[in-house]
Amino acid sequence: MNRRIEKNRPKPAAPEPRGNFSLRAWREQHLYSLFSSLGRLAARPWATALTLAVLGFALALPLLFWLLLDNARGLAGNVGEAGAISAFLKPGTDVTAVQAFAARLRARADVAAVTVKTPEQGLDEFRERSGFADALKVLHYNPLPAVLIVDPRGDPGPLAAQLRADPAVDQVQYDAQWRQRLNAILVLALRGAQVLAGLLALAALLVIGNTVRQDIAGRSEEIAVMQLLGAEAGFVRRPFLYSGFWYGTFAGVLSLMLIGIVQVILAAPLARLTAAYDHAFAAHGLGIAQMLAVLAASAALGWLGAFLAASRHIVLGQPR
Amino acid sequence: MNRRIEKNRPKPAAPEPRGNFSLRAWREQHLYSLFSSLGRLAARPWATALTLAVLGFALALPLLFWLLLDNARGLAGNVGEAGAISAFLKPGTDVTAVQAFAARLRARADVAAVTVKTPEQGLDEFRERSGFADALKVLHYNPLPAVLIVDPRGDPGPLAAQLRADPAVDQVQYDAQWRQRLNAILVLALRGAQVLAGLLALAALLVIGNTVRQDIAGRSEEIAVMQLLGAEAGFVRRPFLYSGFWYGTFAGVLSLMLIGIVQVILAAPLARLTAAYDHAFAAHGLGIAQMLAVLAASAALGWLGAFLAASRHIVLGQPR
Amino acid sequence: MIAFDRVGKRYPNGFDALSELSFALDAGEMAFVTGHSGAGKSTLLRLVALLERPTRGQVTVNGRNLGAVRRRGIARVRRGVGMVFQDHRLLLDRSVFDNVALPLVIAGVPREEMAKRVRAALDKVGLLEREKSAPSMLSAGEQQRVGIARAIVAKPPVLIADEPTGNLDPQLAAEIMGLFGEFQQVGTTVLVASHDLPLVKRMGKRVLVLDHGRLIDDFQPRNTGP
Amino acid sequence: MIAFDRVGKRYPNGFDALSELSFALDAGEMAFVTGHSGAGKSTLLRLVALLERPTRGQVTVNGRNLGAVRRRGIARVRRGVGMVFQDHRLLLDRSVFDNVALPLVIAGVPREEMAKRVRAALDKVGLLEREKSAPSMLSAGEQQRVGIARAIVAKPPVLIADEPTGNLDPQLAAEIMGLFGEFQQVGTTVLVASHDLPLVKRMGKRVLVLDHGRLIDDFQPRNTGP
Ligand SMILES: Nc1ncnc2c1ncn2[C@@H]1O[C@H](COP(=O)(O)OP(=O)(O)OP(=O)(O)O)[C@@H](O)[C@H]1O
Ligand SMILES: Nc1ncnc2c1ncn2[C@@H]1O[C@H](COP(=O)(O)OP(=O)(O)OP(=O)(O)O)[C@@H](O)[C@H]1O
Ligand SMILES: [Mg+2]
Ligand SMILES: [Mg+2]
């Protein structure tokens, strides 16, 4: 061990360091914080991985839920047809009258589409579908009326009532019960989805805040020493903001990866589903722009969480 | 300040403390750990609340999901009827032959239920439903055959084929496309639910492990000092196990409360849904036994997480 | 009671903190260890309390060869050695009372007896009325005395102290050294590392002098105190 | 440079650590503070570095009335005072080099100049070749010297040291005190708390003696070192 004490006389004391933080000093400090915070994360790879996993999950879950809802809405659109109103016209209404009636309906604001089913089409369909082929052979003439299949836009109730009152219409079939069930299910699903998404977003915020808080608690000695040595509040806070930023960014990347994995797992049943729908409905994932938005948002969230936690917890050790 | 130094001669040195841990000492130590761990949680109310919130959410989410799935299964059971097979018997088959055929079908393993629809019932229903009331008035006799509505159990494919081949059967109607769609949706929902539940359970484990790890990291000095003073490994670990236990228990209570809140929020739309189903389907929450199971499981999970983290992280400071 | 036989300690970074160290201390004997900063005094004491293992040679404490103690036995050895740490090692989030009580809690002493013994130990170092303070509210010397109280509270058969008077004024340092002397007189083996040569000489006990990890002197000063 | 005017410090628990303390130190003067354990030495130094605020009276450092310094100005005052802490306050997860560099990092000194100044400071305390070690791999005395290097590396106009030689052997202690003396000779104001009365007397500088928070003596010993 070297026990020699340097005997050169020290140089004259420098003047009191004034607040002359030059641009260069500012850059030095930011680089220092950037590297030290990254180095810190790398120095504890296990702890960092664990924290990132928690954050990644917390971010991926609301995203997945949002995707699910978005896709479900597309699916529900295809099922909407079930709410169509069938108007049976008086038997014997002639073809031009039927077409005129259909045109009148199409012009209404609360009608999305009208399909005309002539008595002949009706009979063909009836033969094919109902298994009464033999029974219907005994019919000597076509007893079926023309039918208008009306797709309502918005609330179908008043439309159905008006059709029922129309003199040209014999009978209106509108499965109110089925409609009601579908509505109830959709409302329930939506409400449930909102509640769950809210809970998940809250959980993500809690996790980030808690992580940064514990990070600060674990480095309280470092914070105290920096403050003792005359570090400004901003300087002390900076490494935490940077690590919050890194946490957020990496967690965002991780959540995107998780979403990708889930998409791969769901790919096969999804393909079967879209095939069942004659590819009328296509499931979609996140686009590039959405991915970038997720990354930016998670980085911002990390920074914000760190800022809140740091502002709240880095006050100790300072006299009033 | 008292600077007096006690001048009484100390008593003779006690013999080397042997490992004579009596029952009383054992009890003292456990009480000490129990109280010190609870006291620790109470001493940092904010931090504890934050951690508990995160854990509570992590536990509540998979539970909510499980409840959702369980309820959805009940709902799907009611919709299952859509997969029924309609077998149109040859016209003119007499009533006893129809009943015999139905009895034969009921005996099969792949049949859940058989409903017989006589031609009269069929005509009534047909009149009511199809809007052909006027048209059917012109029929001089009932052309409809008897229909058997067969609820399949398991894969309905082979059953439908065999029915089709039966000489007594005129035609089989089995909406393969609708069945296929429903199946695809159910498979997708189930797969998605499994993936999400898996992710959530994993997240819960991660959160607990991470919390205890950070707890241990924050108390590393305490652990080191205890080890320096000759505390056994079990003694050092004990307070962490107790706090893990407390964390788990309180988080379980919190998650039950969260589930209760969600149930209150969803009560209104759920009531509408069950009304739409003529109360044939009843949404259910957690029973008392299930609640107790949740509490026990979360306490055990907390203890286990603490044990794993403690075993993994409390090794430092001991020579080999 | 404490015997070193050709002990060497090389730290993982390759630094030889102790080499070829041999000496023996009888039960109830008291000795000082001195030497320059970094000579290996703390390392020596750490070997006695099994905070480190030697890389060569054999250490015997309380008639027990520490090399033969397995990992599960370490805690028991440590409970038999009271140690004053150079850096106190007090728990900052517990009161002075709780800090001193820690060895008794670990040994499972009943609550009532614990309070009595803790107060007796605090009284010996002159800090009885500070039992409820947090360590951060004490001066450095007071913290050091709390560390001493914690080391003696369980009345261990071996007492080792690393620089126990470094933060004390000369008068108090002498009183504390006297306290260690009293423990020796009732049969405790005492080993104290200290820089305070005048005080060490005045105590008139055996002195081991380390230099760069080697024992360069082992003597008994003649003048026994003022 | 450092002036106390009827300063009193009462801690939140009601304990009066300092009372009616008045003295003045010129720029470039060097003085020692002594007194029994708990006399208030550390408290006095903490007031100079604005680690605590007095409850009465006025402290002036570098011509600045510390009572008028708002919260945002505290950091700047501290950067103007180099302090050696009684309990080192080193960061255990950073190398010796990084610990000593901290004040320069905080002041935003460029990287190349930083390395030069850190090595010069480590060389002064004789620890140049330990720059890569972790503080936990150093002996207590070595840690104390790292703390001294950290206090002097930014060449502050005021240097205060709390028991800087408590863990050093007498020879090294004298050398370190000599180092403080050299700083004084180039214009730094130096205030050192120490228990080591013989060494203090040998230095021949002004001595302030505290007793239960009161200044009971303020003298200049005649014999100026051996
Ligand atoms: N964990 C470690 N790894 C590497 N070297 C170490 C370690 N601990 C101590 N050393 C080195 O071993 C030498 C002896 O250290 P020790 O703490 O025993 O000295 P000491 O005599 O107690 O000194 P002091 O009087 O300053 O406390 C020192 O040079 C120190 O740097
Ligand atoms: N934060 C605090 N709260 C209450 N009392 C305190 C606090 N800090 C110090 N004290 C008390 O104030 C008195 C003076 O403390 P100080 O640390 O200044 O003493 P000192 O002269 O440095 O002693 P030593 O030589 O032992 O370091 C002591 O009795 C101490 O117990
Ligand atoms: Mg030492
Ligand atoms: Mg002090």
GROMACS .gro file of C-alpha atoms in nm, chain D:
model
  226
  867MET     CA    1  -1.513   3.416   0.625
  868ILE     CA    2  -1.702   3.213   0.887
  869ALA     CA    3  -1.883   3.407   1.158
  870PHE     CA    4  -2.124   3.283   1.424
  871ASP     CA    5  -2.326   3.545   1.608
  872ARG     CA    6  -2.502   3.425   1.922
  873VAL     CA    7  -2.607   3.107   1.746
  874GLY     CA    8  -2.835   2.852   1.911
  875LYS     CA    9  -2.951   2.519   1.774
  876ARG     CA   10  -3.236   2.328   1.930
  877TYR     CA   11  -3.322   1.996   1.769
  878PRO     CA   12  -3.690   1.915   1.709
  879ASN     CA   13  -3.694   1.689   2.015
  880GLY     CA   14  -3.618   1.994   2.229
  881PHE     CA   15  -3.251   1.919   2.284
  882ASP     CA   16  -3.025   2.228   2.282
  883ALA     CA   17  -2.715   2.118   2.092
  884LEU     CA   18  -2.565   2.469   2.072
  885SER     CA   19  -2.636   2.786   2.264
  886GLU     CA   20  -2.510   3.144   2.251
  887LEU     CA   21  -2.223   3.050   2.023
  888SER     CA   22  -2.020   3.342   1.885
  889PHE     CA   23  -1.686   3.341   1.705
  890ALA     CA   24  -1.535   3.458   1.376
  891LEU     CA   25  -1.280   3.301   1.146
  892ASP     CA   26  -1.099   3.518   0.891
  893ALA     CA   27  -1.065   3.412   0.531
  894GLY     CA   28  -0.768   3.176   0.508
  895GLU     CA   29  -0.765   3.105   0.879
  896MET     CA   30  -0.752   2.752   1.019
  897ALA     CA   31  -0.911   2.640   1.347
  898PHE     CA   32  -0.994   2.325   1.540
  899VAL     CA   33  -1.312   2.248   1.731
  900THR     CA   34  -1.283   2.011   2.025
  901GLY     CA   35  -1.504   1.900   2.305
  902HIS     CA   36  -1.652   1.589   2.462
  903SER     CA   37  -1.870   1.341   2.276
  904GLY     CA   38  -2.203   1.512   2.213
  905ALA     CA   39  -2.065   1.861   2.280
  906GLY     CA   40  -2.204   1.991   1.951
  907LYS     CA   41  -1.900   1.985   1.720
  908SER     CA   42  -2.080   1.811   1.433
  909THR     CA   43  -2.379   2.037   1.480
  910LEU     CA   44  -2.156   2.343   1.446
  911LEU     CA   45  -2.003   2.217   1.122
  912ARG     CA   46  -2.345   2.123   0.986
  913LEU     CA   47  -2.458   2.482   1.033
  914VAL     CA   48  -2.164   2.608   0.826
  915ALA     CA   49  -2.250   2.378   0.534
  916LEU     CA   50  -2.621   2.461   0.568
  917LEU     CA   51  -2.708   2.098   0.645
  918GLU     CA   52  -2.908   2.241   0.934
  919ARG     CA   53  -3.044   2.584   1.010
  920PRO     CA   54  -2.980   2.753   1.346
  921THR     CA   55  -3.284   2.816   1.563
  922ARG     CA   56  -3.131   3.142   1.691
  923GLY     CA   57  -2.862   3.385   1.587
  924GLN     CA   58  -2.689   3.430   1.256
  925VAL     CA   59  -2.426   3.236   1.061
  926THR     CA   60  -2.220   3.407   0.793
  927VAL     CA   61  -2.008   3.208   0.547
  928ASN     CA   62  -1.813   3.354   0.255
  929GLY     CA   63  -1.962   3.691   0.343
  930ARG     CA   64  -2.312   3.559   0.299
  931ASN     CA   65  -2.575   3.553   0.570
  932LEU     CA   66  -2.701   3.195   0.555
  933GLY     CA   67  -3.028   3.291   0.721
  934ALA     CA   68  -3.114   3.487   0.407
  935VAL     CA   69  -3.050   3.193   0.175
  936ARG     CA   70  -3.376   3.056   0.039
  937ARG     CA   71  -3.433   2.694  -0.028
  938ARG     CA   72  -3.328   2.717  -0.394
  939GLY     CA   73  -2.997   2.872  -0.291
  940ILE     CA   74  -2.891   2.599  -0.050
  941ALA     CA   75  -2.724   2.382  -0.315
  942ARG     CA   76  -2.505   2.670  -0.426
  943VAL     CA   77  -2.390   2.744  -0.072
  944ARG     CA   78  -2.301   2.379  -0.024
  945ARG     CA   79  -2.096   2.372  -0.343
  946GLY     CA   80  -1.882   2.646  -0.189
  947VAL     CA   81  -1.803   2.436   0.118
  948GLY     CA   82  -1.596   2.116   0.105
  949MET     CA   83  -1.699   1.882   0.383
  950VAL     CA   84  -1.547   1.567   0.529
  951PHE     CA   85  -1.825   1.376   0.704
  952GLN     CA   86  -1.771   1.191   1.030
  953ASP     CA   87  -1.937   0.884   0.875
  954HIS     CA   88  -1.775   0.921   0.531
  955ARG     CA   89  -2.105   0.916   0.336
  956LEU     CA   90  -1.946   0.737   0.039
  957LEU     CA   91  -2.167   0.577  -0.225
  958LEU     CA   92  -2.107   0.205  -0.186
  959ASP     CA   93  -2.214   0.112  -0.538
  960ARG     CA   94  -1.962   0.338  -0.712
  961SER     CA   95  -1.590   0.315  -0.747
  962VAL     CA   96  -1.352   0.531  -0.547
  963PHE     CA   97  -1.290   0.738  -0.859
  964ASP     CA   98  -1.660   0.804  -0.915
  965ASN     CA   99  -1.708   0.895  -0.551
  966VAL     CA  100  -1.432   1.152  -0.560
  967ALA     CA  101  -1.552   1.283  -0.898
  968LEU     CA  102  -1.904   1.352  -0.769
  969PRO     CA  103  -1.854   1.719  -0.671
  970LEU     CA  104  -1.700   1.786  -1.013
  971VAL     CA  105  -1.986   1.610  -1.190
  972ILE     CA  106  -2.229   1.822  -0.994
  973ALA     CA  107  -2.037   2.137  -1.087
  974GLY     CA  108  -2.036   2.030  -1.452
  975VAL     CA  109  -1.659   2.009  -1.497
  976PRO     CA  110  -1.557   1.866  -1.838
  977ARG     CA  111  -1.463   1.500  -1.845
  978GLU     CA  112  -1.089   1.529  -1.918
  979GLU     CA  113  -1.024   1.793  -1.656
  980MET     CA  114  -1.228   1.589  -1.409
  981ALA     CA  115  -1.003   1.283  -1.442
  982LYS     CA  116  -0.694   1.496  -1.388
  983ARG     CA  117  -0.828   1.663  -1.075
  984VAL     CA  118  -0.967   1.340  -0.926
  985ARG     CA  119  -0.630   1.168  -0.965
  986ALA     CA  120  -0.450   1.463  -0.809
  987ALA     CA  121  -0.685   1.452  -0.509
  988LEU     CA  122  -0.648   1.074  -0.467
  989ASP     CA  123  -0.272   1.111  -0.491
  990LYS     CA  124  -0.277   1.364  -0.206
  991VAL     CA  125  -0.440   1.111   0.030
  992GLY     CA  126  -0.219   0.825  -0.093
  993LEU     CA  127  -0.491   0.621  -0.263
  994LEU     CA  128  -0.411   0.675  -0.630
  995GLU     CA  129  -0.380   0.305  -0.707
  996ARG     CA  130  -0.718   0.223  -0.544
  997GLU     CA  131  -0.923   0.438  -0.779
  998LYS     CA  132  -1.107   0.141  -0.927
  999SER     CA  133  -1.190  -0.027  -0.594
 1000ALA     CA  134  -1.535  -0.023  -0.441
 1001PRO     CA  135  -1.548   0.158  -0.105
 1002SER     CA  136  -1.648  -0.167   0.066
 1003MET     CA  137  -1.311  -0.312  -0.033
 1004LEU     CA  138  -1.127  -0.044   0.160
 1005SER     CA  139  -1.033  -0.033   0.526
 1006ALA     CA  140  -1.208   0.226   0.742
 1007GLY     CA  141  -0.907   0.457   0.729
 1008GLU     CA  142  -0.891   0.429   0.353
 1009GLN     CA  143  -1.259   0.516   0.327
 1010GLN     CA  144  -1.200   0.818   0.545
 1011ARG     CA  145  -0.924   0.934   0.313
 1012VAL     CA  146  -1.152   0.892   0.010
 1013GLY     CA  147  -1.396   1.122   0.189
 1014ILE     CA  148  -1.116   1.376   0.234
 1015ALA     CA  149  -1.021   1.354  -0.134
 1016ARG     CA  150  -1.385   1.417  -0.228
 1017ALA     CA  151  -1.397   1.725  -0.003
 1018ILE     CA  152  -1.086   1.886  -0.155
 1019VAL     CA  153  -1.124   1.787  -0.521
 1020ALA     CA  154  -1.336   2.090  -0.616
 1021LYS     CA  155  -1.094   2.328  -0.433
 1022PRO     CA  156  -1.370   2.499  -0.234
 1023PRO     CA  157  -1.293   2.828  -0.056
 1024VAL     CA  158  -1.410   2.678   0.275
 1025LEU     CA  159  -1.311   2.334   0.398
 1026ILE     CA  160  -1.471   2.174   0.701
 1027ALA     CA  161  -1.380   1.831   0.834
 1028ASP     CA  162  -1.558   1.632   1.105
 1029GLU     CA  163  -1.314   1.405   1.284
 1030PRO     CA  164  -1.111   1.337   0.969
 1031THR     CA  165  -0.847   1.133   1.148
 1032GLY     CA  166  -1.059   0.924   1.386
 1033ASN     CA  167  -0.980   0.606   1.198
 1034LEU     CA  168  -0.619   0.682   1.110
 1035ASP     CA  169  -0.299   0.577   1.284
 1036PRO     CA  170  -0.109   0.863   1.449
 1037GLN     CA  171   0.148   0.902   1.171
 1038LEU     CA  172  -0.109   0.915   0.893
 1039ALA     CA  173  -0.328   1.143   1.103
 1040ALA     CA  174  -0.044   1.391   1.131
 1041GLU     CA  175   0.016   1.378   0.756
 1042ILE     CA  176  -0.352   1.439   0.681
 1043MET     CA  177  -0.361   1.732   0.924
 1044GLY     CA  178  -0.055   1.866   0.745
 1045LEU     CA  179  -0.251   1.844   0.421
 1046PHE     CA  180  -0.525   2.060   0.570
 1047GLY     CA  181  -0.258   2.303   0.682
 1048GLU     CA  182  -0.131   2.329   0.326
 1049PHE     CA  183  -0.477   2.414   0.202
 1050GLN     CA  184  -0.495   2.690   0.457
 1051GLN     CA  185  -0.163   2.828   0.335
 1052VAL     CA  186  -0.306   2.881  -0.015
 1053GLY     CA  187  -0.602   3.078   0.119
 1054THR     CA  188  -0.866   2.819   0.205
 1055THR     CA  189  -1.055   2.869   0.529
 1056VAL     CA  190  -1.030   2.543   0.725
 1057LEU     CA  191  -1.235   2.428   1.026
 1058VAL     CA  192  -1.166   2.083   1.169
 1059ALA     CA  193  -1.347   1.900   1.451
 1060SER     CA  194  -1.115   1.662   1.633
 1061HIS     CA  195  -1.079   1.466   1.956
 1062ASP     CA  196  -0.707   1.418   1.910
 1063LEU     CA  197  -0.586   1.682   2.154
 1064PRO     CA  198  -0.213   1.607   2.130
 1065LEU     CA  199  -0.224   1.634   1.751
 1066VAL     CA  200  -0.434   1.951   1.767
 1067LYS     CA  201  -0.185   2.110   2.003
 1068ARG     CA  202   0.106   2.015   1.783
 1069MET     CA  203  -0.057   2.185   1.483
 1070GLY     CA  204  -0.040   2.517   1.668
 1071LYS     CA  205  -0.361   2.653   1.521
 1072ARG     CA  206  -0.650   2.825   1.693
 1073VAL     CA  207  -0.865   2.590   1.905
 1074LEU     CA  208  -1.234   2.633   1.995
 1075VAL     CA  209  -1.347   2.421   2.288
 1076LEU     CA  210  -1.715   2.327   2.319
 1077ASP     CA  211  -1.886   2.192   2.628
 1078HIS     CA  212  -2.252   2.100   2.620
 1079GLY     CA  213  -2.309   2.334   2.327
 1080ARG     CA  214  -2.128   2.636   2.477
 1081LEU     CA  215  -1.794   2.782   2.374
 1082ILE     CA  216  -1.584   2.750   2.690
 1083ASP     CA  217  -1.241   2.822   2.545
 1084ASP     CA  218  -1.084   2.980   2.235
 1085PHE     CA  219  -0.705   2.975   2.238
 1086GLN     CA  220  -0.390   2.947   2.027
 1087PRO     CA  221  -0.141   2.687   2.160
 1088ARG     CA  222   0.217   2.812   2.171
 1089ASN     CA  223   0.413   2.504   2.063
 1090THR     CA  224   0.383   2.479   1.687
 1091GLY     CA  225   0.445   2.117   1.610
 1092PRO     CA  226   0.743   1.890   1.664
   0.00000   0.00000   0.00000
